[in-house]
Coordinates of C-alpha atoms in Angstrom, one line a residue:
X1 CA -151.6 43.2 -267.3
X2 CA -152.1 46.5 -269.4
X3 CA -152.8 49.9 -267.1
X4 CA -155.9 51.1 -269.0
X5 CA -155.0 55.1 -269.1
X6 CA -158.3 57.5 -268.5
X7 CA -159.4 58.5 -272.1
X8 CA -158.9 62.3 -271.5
X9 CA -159.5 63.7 -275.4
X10 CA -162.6 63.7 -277.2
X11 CA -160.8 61.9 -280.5
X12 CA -159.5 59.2 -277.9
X13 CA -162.7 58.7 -276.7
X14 CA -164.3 58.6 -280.2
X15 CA -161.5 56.2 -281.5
X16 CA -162.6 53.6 -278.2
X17 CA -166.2 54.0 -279.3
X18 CA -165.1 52.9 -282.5
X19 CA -163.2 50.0 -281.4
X20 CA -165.9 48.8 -279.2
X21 CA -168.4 48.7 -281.9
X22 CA -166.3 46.8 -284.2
X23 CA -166.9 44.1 -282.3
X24 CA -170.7 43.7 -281.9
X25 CA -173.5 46.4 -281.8
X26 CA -174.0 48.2 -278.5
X27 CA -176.8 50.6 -277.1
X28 CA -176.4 54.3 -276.6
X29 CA -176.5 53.5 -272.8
X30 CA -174.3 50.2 -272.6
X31 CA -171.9 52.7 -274.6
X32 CA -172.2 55.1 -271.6
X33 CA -171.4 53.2 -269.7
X34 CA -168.0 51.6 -271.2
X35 CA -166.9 54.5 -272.0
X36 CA -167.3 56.4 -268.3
X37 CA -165.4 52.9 -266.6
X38 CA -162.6 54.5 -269.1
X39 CA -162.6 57.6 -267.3
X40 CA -164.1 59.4 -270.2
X41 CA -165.7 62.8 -269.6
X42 CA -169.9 62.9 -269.7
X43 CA -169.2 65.7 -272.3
X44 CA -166.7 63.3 -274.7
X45 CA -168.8 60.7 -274.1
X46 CA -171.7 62.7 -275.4
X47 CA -170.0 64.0 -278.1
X48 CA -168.9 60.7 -279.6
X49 CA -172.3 59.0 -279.1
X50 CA -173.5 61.6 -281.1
X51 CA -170.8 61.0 -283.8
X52 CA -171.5 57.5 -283.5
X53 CA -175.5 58.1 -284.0
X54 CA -174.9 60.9 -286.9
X55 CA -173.2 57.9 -289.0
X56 CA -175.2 55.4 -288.0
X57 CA -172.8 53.4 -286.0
X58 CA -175.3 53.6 -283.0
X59 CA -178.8 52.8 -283.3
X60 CA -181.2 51.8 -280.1
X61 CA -183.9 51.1 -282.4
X62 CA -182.5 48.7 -284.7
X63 CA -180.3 47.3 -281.6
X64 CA -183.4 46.5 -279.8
X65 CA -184.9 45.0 -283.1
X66 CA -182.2 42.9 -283.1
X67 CA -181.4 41.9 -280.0
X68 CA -184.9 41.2 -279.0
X69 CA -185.2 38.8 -282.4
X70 CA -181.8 37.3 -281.3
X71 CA -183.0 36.4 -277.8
X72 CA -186.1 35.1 -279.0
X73 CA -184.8 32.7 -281.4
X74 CA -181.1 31.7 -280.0
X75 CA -181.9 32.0 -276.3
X76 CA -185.6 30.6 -276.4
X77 CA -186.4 33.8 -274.3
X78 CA -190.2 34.7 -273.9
X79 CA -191.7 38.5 -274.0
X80 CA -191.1 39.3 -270.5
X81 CA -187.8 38.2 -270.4
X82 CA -186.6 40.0 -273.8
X83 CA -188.2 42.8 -272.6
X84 CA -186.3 42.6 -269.1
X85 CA -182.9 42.1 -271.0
X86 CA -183.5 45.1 -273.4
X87 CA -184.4 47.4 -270.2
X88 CA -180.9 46.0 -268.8
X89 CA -179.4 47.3 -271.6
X90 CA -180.9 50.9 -271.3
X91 CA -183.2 50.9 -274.4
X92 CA -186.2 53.2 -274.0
X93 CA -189.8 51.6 -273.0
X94 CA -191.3 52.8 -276.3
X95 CA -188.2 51.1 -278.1
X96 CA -188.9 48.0 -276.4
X97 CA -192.4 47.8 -277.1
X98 CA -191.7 48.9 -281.3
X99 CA -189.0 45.9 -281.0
X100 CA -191.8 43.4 -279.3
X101 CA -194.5 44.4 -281.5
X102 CA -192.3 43.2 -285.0
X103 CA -191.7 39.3 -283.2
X104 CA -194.0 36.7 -284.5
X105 CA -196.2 36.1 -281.1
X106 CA -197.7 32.7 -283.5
X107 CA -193.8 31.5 -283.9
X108 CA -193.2 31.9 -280.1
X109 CA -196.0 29.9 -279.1
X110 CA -195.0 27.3 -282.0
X111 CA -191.3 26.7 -280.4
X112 CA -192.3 27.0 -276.8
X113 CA -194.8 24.2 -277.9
X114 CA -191.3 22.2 -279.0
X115 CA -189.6 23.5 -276.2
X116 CA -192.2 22.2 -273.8
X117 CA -192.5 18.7 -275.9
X118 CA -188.7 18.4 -275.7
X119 CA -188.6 19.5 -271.7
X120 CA -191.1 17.0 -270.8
X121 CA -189.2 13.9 -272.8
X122 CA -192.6 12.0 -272.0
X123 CA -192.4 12.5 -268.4
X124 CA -195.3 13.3 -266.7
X125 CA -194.7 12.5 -263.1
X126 CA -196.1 15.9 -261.2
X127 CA -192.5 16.9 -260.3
X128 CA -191.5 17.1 -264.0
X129 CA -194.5 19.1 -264.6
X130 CA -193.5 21.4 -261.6
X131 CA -189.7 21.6 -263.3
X132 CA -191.0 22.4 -267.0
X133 CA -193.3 25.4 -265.0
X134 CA -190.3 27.0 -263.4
X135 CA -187.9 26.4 -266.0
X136 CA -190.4 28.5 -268.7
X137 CA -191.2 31.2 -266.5
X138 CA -187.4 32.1 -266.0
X139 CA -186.7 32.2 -269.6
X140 CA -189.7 34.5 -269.4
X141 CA -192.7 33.0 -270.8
X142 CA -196.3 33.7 -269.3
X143 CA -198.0 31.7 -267.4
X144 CA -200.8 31.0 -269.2
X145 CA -198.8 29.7 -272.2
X146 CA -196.8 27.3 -270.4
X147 CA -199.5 26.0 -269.0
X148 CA -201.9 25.6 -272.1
X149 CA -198.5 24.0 -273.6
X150 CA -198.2 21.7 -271.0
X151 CA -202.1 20.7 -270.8
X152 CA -201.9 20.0 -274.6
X153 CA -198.6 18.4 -274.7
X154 CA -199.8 15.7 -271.8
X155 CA -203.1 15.2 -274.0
X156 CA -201.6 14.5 -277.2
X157 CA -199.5 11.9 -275.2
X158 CA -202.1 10.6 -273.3
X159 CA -204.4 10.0 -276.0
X160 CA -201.6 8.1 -278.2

């Protein structure tokens, strides 16, 4: 296995930043963070984050967008849990609400409607119910929705 050598010059630092964010898009923070396990001084660090921002490689706001739009529709997350992911990720609170407020609330509640259809499979049994509960409020859904999803899911099956 390859030693990893501390990153001790600003242009080597820069030059990992670089490579990093060929790969996928990272925030300012998870960049940090990288970037110090290299043994990367906080001044370097700073220095090529700022490089990084000046040409637009490195952008919470658009990150956060993204990511938060990504999550909702690839990982089926709900508000709370986006929102928990994007604070994992170091993104500002006022970032994470500008990146909540552009997702479609009326398309969330649409596919945690399919979700919940799809969860159920046309069981019913209270223990089902139970599982769908738990299973929706991990991925971060409120409570309230999941319920009125459920309630209206058993009626339209009931009533078929």
């Amino acid at each position: 296995m390859k030693k990893q050598t501390p990153l001790t010059s600003y242009e080597a630092v820069k030059e990992k930043a670089l490579r990093l964010l060929e790969f996928r898009s990272h925030s300012e923070e998870e960049l940090r963070q990288k970037l110090k396990r290299q043994g990367a001084s906080d001044e370097h660090i700073e220095d090529a984050i700022d490089f990084c921002r000046h040409y637009g490689f490195v952008n919470d706001e658009r990150y956060a967008a993204a990511k938060a739009k990504d999550l909702m529709k690839l990982k089926k997350y709900g508000p709370r849990r986006i929102r928990a992911e994007l604070k994992a990720k170091g993104i500002s609170p006022e970032l994470i609400e500008t990146a909540m407020s552009e997702l479609d609330e009326e398309e969330s509640g649409t596919e945690l409607r399919k979700l919940v259809e799809k969860k159920l499979a046309g069981d019913f049994s209270p223990k089902s119910l139970n599982r769908c509960l738990r299973y929706f409020l991990y991925r971060g859904y409120e409570l309230r929705d999941i319920r009125g999803c459920i309630d209206e899911t058993v009626a339209m099956n009931l009533s078929d």
